mmCIF file of N, CA and C in Angstrom:
data_model
loop_
_atom_site.group_PDB
_atom_site.id
_atom_site.type_symbol
_atom_site.label_atom_id
_atom_site.label_comp_id
_atom_site.label_asym_id
_atom_site.label_seq_id
_atom_site.Cartn_x
_atom_site.Cartn_y
_atom_site.Cartn_z
ATOM 1 N N GLN A 1 1.184 -0.996 0.012
ATOM 2 C CA GLN A 1 -0.060 0.015 -0.070
ATOM 3 C C GLN A 1 0.995 1.158 -0.294
ATOM 4 N N VAL A 2 0.787 2.003 -1.328
ATOM 5 C CA VAL A 2 1.345 3.549 -1.078
ATOM 6 C C VAL A 2 1.166 4.652 -0.147
ATOM 7 N N GLN A 3 1.490 4.873 0.673
ATOM 8 C CA GLN A 3 1.529 5.965 1.462
ATOM 9 C C GLN A 3 2.352 7.292 1.471
ATOM 10 N N LEU A 4 1.663 8.173 1.000
ATOM 11 C CA LEU A 4 3.179 9.305 1.356
ATOM 12 C C LEU A 4 2.233 9.946 2.574
ATOM 13 N N VAL A 5 3.256 10.344 3.816
ATOM 14 C CA VAL A 5 3.035 11.352 4.735
ATOM 15 C C VAL A 5 3.553 12.779 5.105
ATOM 16 N N GLU A 6 3.112 13.943 4.540
ATOM 17 C CA GLU A 6 3.555 15.138 5.030
ATOM 18 C C GLU A 6 4.124 15.659 5.989
ATOM 19 N N SER A 7 4.862 16.170 6.251
ATOM 20 C CA SER A 7 4.977 17.321 7.486
ATOM 21 C C SER A 7 3.888 17.950 7.736
ATOM 22 N N GLY A 8 3.540 18.753 8.879
ATOM 23 C CA GLY A 8 2.265 19.690 9.263
ATOM 24 C C GLY A 8 2.307 20.791 9.126
ATOM 25 N N ALA A 9 1.221 21.448 9.286
ATOM 26 C CA ALA A 9 0.973 22.844 9.001
ATOM 27 C C ALA A 9 2.072 24.155 8.937
ATOM 28 N N VAL A 10 2.429 24.892 8.656
ATOM 29 C CA VAL A 10 3.127 25.732 8.457
ATOM 30 C C VAL A 10 3.330 27.405 8.579
ATOM 31 N N LEU A 11 2.870 28.324 9.100
ATOM 32 C CA LEU A 11 2.666 29.518 9.140
ATOM 33 C C LEU A 11 3.907 30.731 9.189
ATOM 34 N N VAL A 12 4.204 31.263 8.223
ATOM 35 C CA VAL A 12 5.431 31.902 8.058
ATOM 36 C C VAL A 12 5.572 32.793 7.701
ATOM 37 N N GLN A 13 6.783 34.226 7.788
ATOM 38 C CA GLN A 13 6.555 35.325 7.275
ATOM 39 C C GLN A 13 7.033 36.071 5.839
ATOM 40 N N THR A 14 6.395 36.650 5.227
ATOM 41 C CA THR A 14 7.144 37.057 4.056
ATOM 42 C C THR A 14 8.434 36.925 4.129
ATOM 43 N N ARG A 15 9.039 36.396 3.129
ATOM 44 C CA ARG A 15 10.732 36.885 2.960
ATOM 45 C C ARG A 15 10.981 35.202 3.351
ATOM 46 N N GLY A 16 10.536 34.660 4.612
ATOM 47 C CA GLY A 16 11.027 33.485 4.967
ATOM 48 C C GLY A 16 11.025 32.437 4.380
ATOM 49 N N SER A 17 11.759 31.602 4.777
ATOM 50 C CA SER A 17 12.230 30.133 4.366
ATOM 51 C C SER A 17 11.504 28.717 4.778
ATOM 52 N N LEU A 18 11.179 27.681 4.562
ATOM 53 C CA LEU A 18 10.781 26.104 5.387
ATOM 54 C C LEU A 18 11.180 25.307 4.512
ATOM 55 N N ILE A 19 11.280 24.047 4.881
ATOM 56 C CA ILE A 19 11.121 22.953 4.105
ATOM 57 C C ILE A 19 9.635 21.714 4.692
ATOM 58 N N LEU A 20 9.572 21.807 3.791
ATOM 59 C CA LEU A 20 8.907 20.733 4.019
ATOM 60 C C LEU A 20 8.818 19.025 3.474
ATOM 61 N N SER A 21 8.672 18.249 4.102
ATOM 62 C CA SER A 21 9.359 16.988 4.130
ATOM 63 C C SER A 21 7.834 16.038 3.742
ATOM 64 N N CYS A 22 8.223 14.718 3.561
ATOM 65 C CA CYS A 22 6.890 13.987 2.859
ATOM 66 C C CYS A 22 7.966 12.370 2.712
ATOM 67 N N ALA A 23 7.562 11.811 3.610
ATOM 68 C CA ALA A 23 7.742 10.046 4.123
ATOM 69 C C ALA A 23 7.199 9.119 2.944
ATOM 70 N N GLY A 24 8.044 8.511 2.018
ATOM 71 C CA GLY A 24 7.425 7.714 1.442
ATOM 72 C C GLY A 24 7.317 5.960 2.027
ATOM 73 N N SER A 25 6.174 5.327 1.848
ATOM 74 C CA SER A 25 6.279 4.159 1.973
ATOM 75 C C SER A 25 5.188 3.000 1.640
ATOM 76 N N GLY A 26 5.794 1.849 1.586
ATOM 77 C CA GLY A 26 5.122 0.479 0.268
ATOM 78 C C GLY A 26 5.332 0.726 -1.381
ATOM 79 N N PHE A 27 6.449 1.090 -1.101
ATOM 80 C CA PHE A 27 6.895 1.135 -2.757
ATOM 81 C C PHE A 27 8.431 1.566 -2.578
ATOM 82 N N THR A 28 8.798 1.060 -3.814
ATOM 83 C CA THR A 28 10.261 1.313 -3.925
ATOM 84 C C THR A 28 10.887 2.390 -4.703
ATOM 85 N N PHE A 29 11.063 3.382 -3.314
ATOM 86 C CA PHE A 29 10.879 4.858 -3.391
ATOM 87 C C PHE A 29 11.873 5.274 -4.785
ATOM 88 N N GLY A 30 13.102 5.214 -4.632
ATOM 89 C CA GLY A 30 14.278 5.526 -5.769
ATOM 90 C C GLY A 30 13.884 5.234 -7.663
ATOM 91 N N ASN A 31 12.698 4.242 -7.936
ATOM 92 C CA ASN A 31 12.198 4.474 -8.861
ATOM 93 C C ASN A 31 10.966 5.167 -9.372
ATOM 94 N N TRP A 32 10.641 5.377 -8.405
ATOM 95 C CA TRP A 32 9.660 6.715 -8.594
ATOM 96 C C TRP A 32 9.546 8.328 -9.148
ATOM 97 N N PRO A 33 9.034 8.836 -9.890
ATOM 98 C CA PRO A 33 9.233 10.248 -10.433
ATOM 99 C C PRO A 33 8.060 10.984 -8.644
ATOM 100 N N MET A 34 9.152 11.985 -8.267
ATOM 101 C CA MET A 34 8.288 12.077 -7.055
ATOM 102 C C MET A 34 8.038 14.033 -7.419
ATOM 103 N N GLY A 35 6.545 14.733 -6.957
ATOM 104 C CA GLY A 35 6.989 15.610 -6.852
ATOM 105 C C GLY A 35 5.992 16.364 -6.122
ATOM 106 N N TRP A 36 5.650 18.020 -6.418
ATOM 107 C CA TRP A 36 4.831 18.640 -5.640
ATOM 108 C C TRP A 36 3.889 19.902 -6.488
ATOM 109 N N ALA A 37 2.945 19.748 -5.515
ATOM 110 C CA ALA A 37 1.540 20.192 -6.077
ATOM 111 C C ALA A 37 1.215 21.571 -5.436
ATOM 112 N N ARG A 38 0.595 22.323 -5.557
ATOM 113 C CA ARG A 38 -0.186 23.059 -4.799
ATOM 114 C C ARG A 38 -1.538 23.322 -5.044
ATOM 115 N N GLN A 39 -2.699 24.346 -4.311
ATOM 116 C CA GLN A 39 -3.687 24.439 -4.487
ATOM 117 C C GLN A 39 -3.699 26.095 -4.135
ATOM 118 N N ALA A 40 -3.975 26.908 -3.900
ATOM 119 C CA ALA A 40 -4.276 28.060 -3.082
ATOM 120 C C ALA A 40 -5.886 27.870 -3.124
ATOM 121 N N SER A 41 -6.248 28.650 -2.439
ATOM 122 C CA SER A 41 -8.004 28.618 -2.132
ATOM 123 C C SER A 41 -8.647 29.633 -3.489
ATOM 124 N N GLY A 42 -9.494 28.901 -3.738
ATOM 125 C CA GLY A 42 -10.149 29.551 -4.972
ATOM 126 C C GLY A 42 -9.320 29.188 -6.672
ATOM 127 N N LYS A 43 -8.263 28.441 -6.224
ATOM 128 C CA LYS A 43 -7.763 28.475 -7.752
ATOM 129 C C LYS A 43 -7.241 26.622 -7.886
ATOM 130 N N GLY A 44 -6.921 26.444 -9.090
ATOM 131 C CA GLY A 44 -6.666 25.492 -9.612
ATOM 132 C C GLY A 44 -5.536 24.655 -9.700
ATOM 133 N N LEU A 45 -4.993 23.621 -8.818
ATOM 134 C CA LEU A 45 -3.982 23.127 -8.986
ATOM 135 C C LEU A 45 -2.953 22.999 -9.943
ATOM 136 N N GLU A 46 -1.572 23.509 -8.952
ATOM 137 C CA GLU A 46 -0.575 24.065 -9.720
ATOM 138 C C GLU A 46 0.172 23.410 -9.243
ATOM 139 N N TRP A 47 1.420 22.190 -10.391
ATOM 140 C CA TRP A 47 2.280 21.414 -10.610
ATOM 141 C C TRP A 47 3.810 22.599 -10.278
ATOM 142 N N ILE A 48 4.711 22.540 -8.858
ATOM 143 C CA ILE A 48 5.622 23.406 -9.343
ATOM 144 C C ILE A 48 6.875 22.843 -9.012
ATOM 145 N N SER A 49 6.951 21.038 -8.726
ATOM 146 C CA SER A 49 8.326 20.882 -8.879
ATOM 147 C C SER A 49 8.373 19.172 -9.639
ATOM 148 N N ARG A 50 9.007 18.734 -9.626
ATOM 149 C CA ARG A 50 9.368 17.161 -10.023
ATOM 150 C C ARG A 50 10.037 16.918 -9.997
ATOM 151 N N ASP A 51 11.016 15.350 -9.804
ATOM 152 C CA ASP A 51 12.045 15.046 -9.932
ATOM 153 C C ASP A 51 11.893 13.253 -10.205
ATOM 154 N N SER A 52 12.722 13.226 -11.031
ATOM 155 C CA SER A 52 12.528 11.794 -12.009
ATOM 156 C C SER A 52 13.721 11.181 -12.398
ATOM 157 N N ARG A 53 14.531 11.062 -11.359
ATOM 158 C CA ARG A 53 16.030 10.485 -11.401
ATOM 159 C C ARG A 53 17.114 11.273 -11.720
ATOM 160 N N GLY A 54 16.776 12.707 -10.951
ATOM 161 C CA GLY A 54 17.842 13.609 -10.818
ATOM 162 C C GLY A 54 17.849 14.521 -11.728
ATOM 163 N N ILE A 55 16.364 14.139 -13.019
ATOM 164 C CA ILE A 55 15.995 15.395 -13.580
ATOM 165 C C ILE A 55 14.694 16.105 -13.133
ATOM 166 N N VAL A 56 15.140 17.345 -13.134
ATOM 167 C CA VAL A 56 13.876 17.911 -12.131
ATOM 168 C C VAL A 56 13.299 19.448 -13.443
ATOM 169 N N TYR A 57 12.310 19.717 -12.665
ATOM 170 C CA TYR A 57 11.546 21.093 -13.273
ATOM 171 C C TYR A 57 11.096 21.537 -12.130
ATOM 172 N N TYR A 58 10.865 22.662 -12.705
ATOM 173 C CA TYR A 58 9.959 23.584 -11.631
ATOM 174 C C TYR A 58 8.898 24.538 -12.717
ATOM 175 N N ALA A 59 8.359 25.098 -11.627
ATOM 176 C CA ALA A 59 7.282 25.878 -12.585
ATOM 177 C C ALA A 59 7.611 27.398 -12.578
ATOM 178 N N GLU A 60 7.291 28.024 -13.171
ATOM 179 C CA GLU A 60 8.102 29.977 -13.441
ATOM 180 C C GLU A 60 7.830 30.307 -12.066
ATOM 181 N N SER A 61 6.747 30.164 -11.335
ATOM 182 C CA SER A 61 5.886 30.732 -10.431
ATOM 183 C C SER A 61 7.520 30.234 -9.159
ATOM 184 N N VAL A 62 8.084 29.336 -8.898
ATOM 185 C CA VAL A 62 8.961 28.716 -7.743
ATOM 186 C C VAL A 62 10.371 28.759 -8.567
ATOM 187 N N LYS A 63 10.396 28.740 -9.336
ATOM 188 C CA LYS A 63 12.071 28.868 -9.909
ATOM 189 C C LYS A 63 12.931 29.816 -9.234
ATOM 190 N N GLY A 64 14.209 29.644 -8.663
ATOM 191 C CA GLY A 64 14.662 30.339 -8.201
ATOM 192 C C GLY A 64 14.993 30.307 -6.752
ATOM 193 N N ARG A 65 13.537 30.154 -6.381
ATOM 194 C CA ARG A 65 13.237 29.935 -4.884
ATOM 195 C C ARG A 65 12.994 28.978 -4.270
ATOM 196 N N PHE A 66 12.258 27.693 -4.886
ATOM 197 C CA PHE A 66 12.118 26.823 -4.120
ATOM 198 C C PHE A 66 12.888 25.396 -4.699
ATOM 199 N N THR A 67 13.434 24.535 -4.319
ATOM 200 C CA THR A 67 14.534 23.058 -4.165
ATOM 201 C C THR A 67 14.156 22.130 -4.177
ATOM 202 N N ILE A 68 13.624 21.297 -4.974
ATOM 203 C CA ILE A 68 13.498 20.120 -4.339
ATOM 204 C C ILE A 68 14.650 18.778 -4.368
ATOM 205 N N SER A 69 14.140 18.302 -3.378
ATOM 206 C CA SER A 69 15.535 17.003 -3.356
ATOM 207 C C SER A 69 15.128 15.787 -2.603
ATOM 208 N N ARG A 70 15.702 14.593 -2.577
ATOM 209 C CA ARG A 70 15.538 13.655 -2.192
ATOM 210 C C ARG A 70 16.454 12.653 -1.345
ATOM 211 N N ASP A 71 15.875 11.276 -0.710
ATOM 212 C CA ASP A 71 16.633 11.104 0.149
ATOM 213 C C ASP A 71 16.516 9.029 -0.655
ATOM 214 N N ASN A 72 16.249 8.842 -1.590
ATOM 215 C CA ASN A 72 15.720 7.619 -1.259
ATOM 216 C C ASN A 72 15.968 6.559 -1.035
ATOM 217 N N ALA A 73 16.933 6.321 0.061
ATOM 218 C CA ALA A 73 17.628 5.335 0.901
ATOM 219 C C ALA A 73 16.942 5.448 2.122
ATOM 220 N N LYS A 74 16.112 6.929 2.624
ATOM 221 C CA LYS A 74 15.359 7.285 2.971
ATOM 222 C C LYS A 74 14.243 7.216 3.128
ATOM 223 N N ASN A 75 13.824 6.894 1.652
ATOM 224 C CA ASN A 75 12.330 7.018 1.042
ATOM 225 C C ASN A 75 11.446 8.518 1.521
ATOM 226 N N MET A 76 12.169 9.651 1.630
ATOM 227 C CA MET A 76 11.993 11.239 1.837
ATOM 228 C C MET A 76 12.473 11.649 0.711
ATOM 229 N N LEU A 77 11.084 13.461 0.846
ATOM 230 C CA LEU A 77 11.120 14.111 -1.033
ATOM 231 C C LEU A 77 11.217 15.312 0.618
ATOM 232 N N TYR A 78 11.797 16.081 0.231
ATOM 233 C CA TYR A 78 11.931 17.291 0.374
ATOM 234 C C TYR A 78 11.669 18.787 -0.384
ATOM 235 N N LEU A 79 11.008 20.080 0.134
ATOM 236 C CA LEU A 79 10.701 20.957 -0.472
ATOM 237 C C LEU A 79 11.599 21.912 -0.163
ATOM 238 N N GLN A 80 12.956 22.361 -0.148
ATOM 239 C CA GLN A 80 13.290 23.691 0.270
ATOM 240 C C GLN A 80 12.532 25.309 -0.529
ATOM 241 N N MET A 81 11.659 25.887 0.463
ATOM 242 C CA MET A 81 11.018 27.232 0.372
ATOM 243 C C MET A 81 11.606 28.913 0.427
ATOM 244 N N ASN A 82 12.425 29.115 -0.085
ATOM 245 C CA ASN A 82 12.816 30.521 0.144
ATOM 246 C C ASN A 82 12.239 31.657 -0.519
ATOM 247 N N SER A 83 12.698 32.887 0.617
ATOM 248 C CA SER A 83 11.873 34.142 0.034
ATOM 249 C C SER A 83 10.810 33.956 -0.596
ATOM 250 N N LEU A 84 9.860 33.476 0.531
ATOM 251 C CA LEU A 84 8.195 33.441 0.507
ATOM 252 C C LEU A 84 7.716 34.662 0.286
ATOM 253 N N LYS A 85 6.875 34.236 -0.666
ATOM 254 C CA LYS A 85 5.538 35.453 -0.610
ATOM 255 C C LYS A 85 4.245 35.236 -0.200
ATOM 256 N N PRO A 86 3.295 36.230 -0.265
ATOM 257 C CA PRO A 86 1.732 35.734 0.165
ATOM 258 C C PRO A 86 1.354 34.824 -0.832
ATOM 259 N N GLU A 87 1.712 34.851 -1.830
ATOM 260 C CA GLU A 87 1.056 33.911 -3.007
ATOM 261 C C GLU A 87 1.502 32.647 -3.084
ATOM 262 N N ASP A 88 2.288 32.733 -2.380
ATOM 263 C CA ASP A 88 2.839 31.006 -1.547
ATOM 264 C C ASP A 88 1.547 30.502 -1.113
ATOM 265 N N THR A 89 1.053 30.812 -0.170
ATOM 266 C CA THR A 89 -0.101 30.385 0.351
ATOM 267 C C THR A 89 -1.035 29.449 -0.341
ATOM 268 N N ALA A 90 -0.819 28.293 0.388
ATOM 269 C CA ALA A 90 -1.549 27.602 0.294
ATOM 270 C C ALA A 90 -1.920 25.901 0.110
ATOM 271 N N VAL A 91 -2.134 25.049 -0.010
ATOM 272 C CA VAL A 91 -2.080 23.702 0.450
ATOM 273 C C VAL A 91 -1.205 22.982 -0.390
ATOM 274 N N TYR A 92 0.285 22.267 -0.134
ATOM 275 C CA TYR A 92 1.337 21.564 -0.658
ATOM 276 C C TYR A 92 0.940 20.111 -0.189
ATOM 277 N N TYR A 93 0.980 19.191 -1.658
ATOM 278 C CA TYR A 93 0.714 17.749 -1.770
ATOM 279 C C TYR A 93 2.128 17.383 -2.199
ATOM 280 N N CYS A 94 2.729 16.343 -1.716
ATOM 281 C CA CYS A 94 3.626 15.699 -2.104
ATOM 282 C C CYS A 94 3.127 14.327 -3.097
ATOM 283 N N ILE A 95 3.487 14.078 -4.213
ATOM 284 C CA ILE A 95 3.135 13.364 -4.874
ATOM 285 C C ILE A 95 3.946 12.306 -5.795
ATOM 286 N N ASN A 96 3.496 10.851 -5.623
ATOM 287 C CA ASN A 96 3.731 10.022 -6.265
ATOM 288 C C ASN A 96 3.509 9.968 -7.648
ATOM 289 N N ASP A 97 4.285 10.466 -8.711
ATOM 290 C CA ASP A 97 3.776 11.315 -9.802
ATOM 291 C C ASP A 97 3.833 9.408 -10.951
ATOM 292 N N GLY A 98 3.706 8.218 -10.942
ATOM 293 C CA GLY A 98 3.659 7.321 -11.375
ATOM 294 C C GLY A 98 2.418 7.097 -12.317
ATOM 295 N N ARG A 99 2.111 5.673 -13.141
ATOM 296 C CA ARG A 99 0.655 5.760 -13.644
ATOM 297 C C ARG A 99 -0.005 5.983 -12.955
ATOM 298 N N VAL A 100 -0.306 5.943 -11.827
ATOM 299 C CA VAL A 100 -1.018 5.959 -10.925
ATOM 300 C C VAL A 100 -0.804 7.392 -9.852
ATOM 301 N N HIS A 101 -1.773 7.950 -9.468
ATOM 302 C CA HIS A 101 -1.081 9.272 -8.279
ATOM 303 C C HIS A 101 -1.042 8.384 -7.351
ATOM 304 N N HIS A 102 -0.508 9.549 -6.744
ATOM 305 C CA HIS A 102 -0.490 8.716 -4.672
ATOM 306 C C HIS A 102 -0.656 10.439 -4.237
ATOM 307 N N TRP A 103 -1.438 10.394 -3.473
ATOM 308 C CA TRP A 103 -0.925 12.197 -2.839
ATOM 309 C C TRP A 103 -0.963 11.874 -1.126
ATOM 310 N N GLY A 104 -0.288 12.574 -0.787
ATOM 311 C CA GLY A 104 0.014 12.917 0.461
ATOM 312 C C GLY A 104 -1.133 13.731 1.498
ATOM 313 N N GLN A 105 -1.289 13.877 2.305
ATOM 314 C CA GLN A 105 -2.622 14.232 2.690
ATOM 315 C C GLN A 105 -2.726 15.681 2.758
ATOM 316 N N GLY A 106 -1.249 16.390 2.235
ATOM 317 C CA GLY A 106 -1.522 18.020 2.362
ATOM 318 C C GLY A 106 -1.086 18.237 3.456
ATOM 319 N N THR A 107 -0.523 20.009 3.151
ATOM 320 C CA THR A 107 0.130 20.725 4.620
ATOM 321 C C THR A 107 0.051 22.294 3.785
ATOM 322 N N GLN A 108 -1.290 22.650 5.276
ATOM 323 C CA GLN A 108 -1.583 24.377 4.676
ATOM 324 C C GLN A 108 -0.056 24.828 4.860
ATOM 325 N N VAL A 109 0.544 25.771 4.011
ATOM 326 C CA VAL A 109 1.583 26.638 4.050
ATOM 327 C C VAL A 109 0.789 28.339 4.269
ATOM 328 N N THR A 110 0.842 29.020 4.805
ATOM 329 C CA THR A 110 0.500 30.213 5.188
ATOM 330 C C THR A 110 1.952 30.917 5.090
ATOM 331 N N VAL A 111 1.562 31.700 4.474
ATOM 332 C CA VAL A 111 2.868 33.450 4.273
ATOM 333 C C VAL A 111 2.148 34.511 4.591
ATOM 334 N N SER A 112 2.111 34.865 5.815
ATOM 335 C CA SER A 112 1.702 36.038 6.098
ATOM 336 C C SER A 112 2.881 37.618 6.312
ATOM 337 N N SER A 113 2.131 38.593 5.837
ATOM 338 C CA SER A 113 2.726 39.705 5.728
ATOM 339 C C SER A 113 3.351 40.398 7.163
#
């Protein structure tokens, strides 16, 4: 059974930084592309980053500020978030981006000024 468990909700200030984590289980972590997506209130889902065997993509909205990383030996995925803006406020989801998507429970990130 594939499971993805994310770190808890976070409140940070504008220009602040934080790291989200995602712990995977039930699959061979290193064999699957992993990514992060977010959904702001009243907005559609936005894919922001993806890693597939070291090939990394970022959405324009986060490029240069966010960094995806993974530790396959520990079944962990991370998202380093720097220079945060109020527009980054959203629920962030860790995703196993295989043929069938598996989602974490979501992490509420609130960026306040």
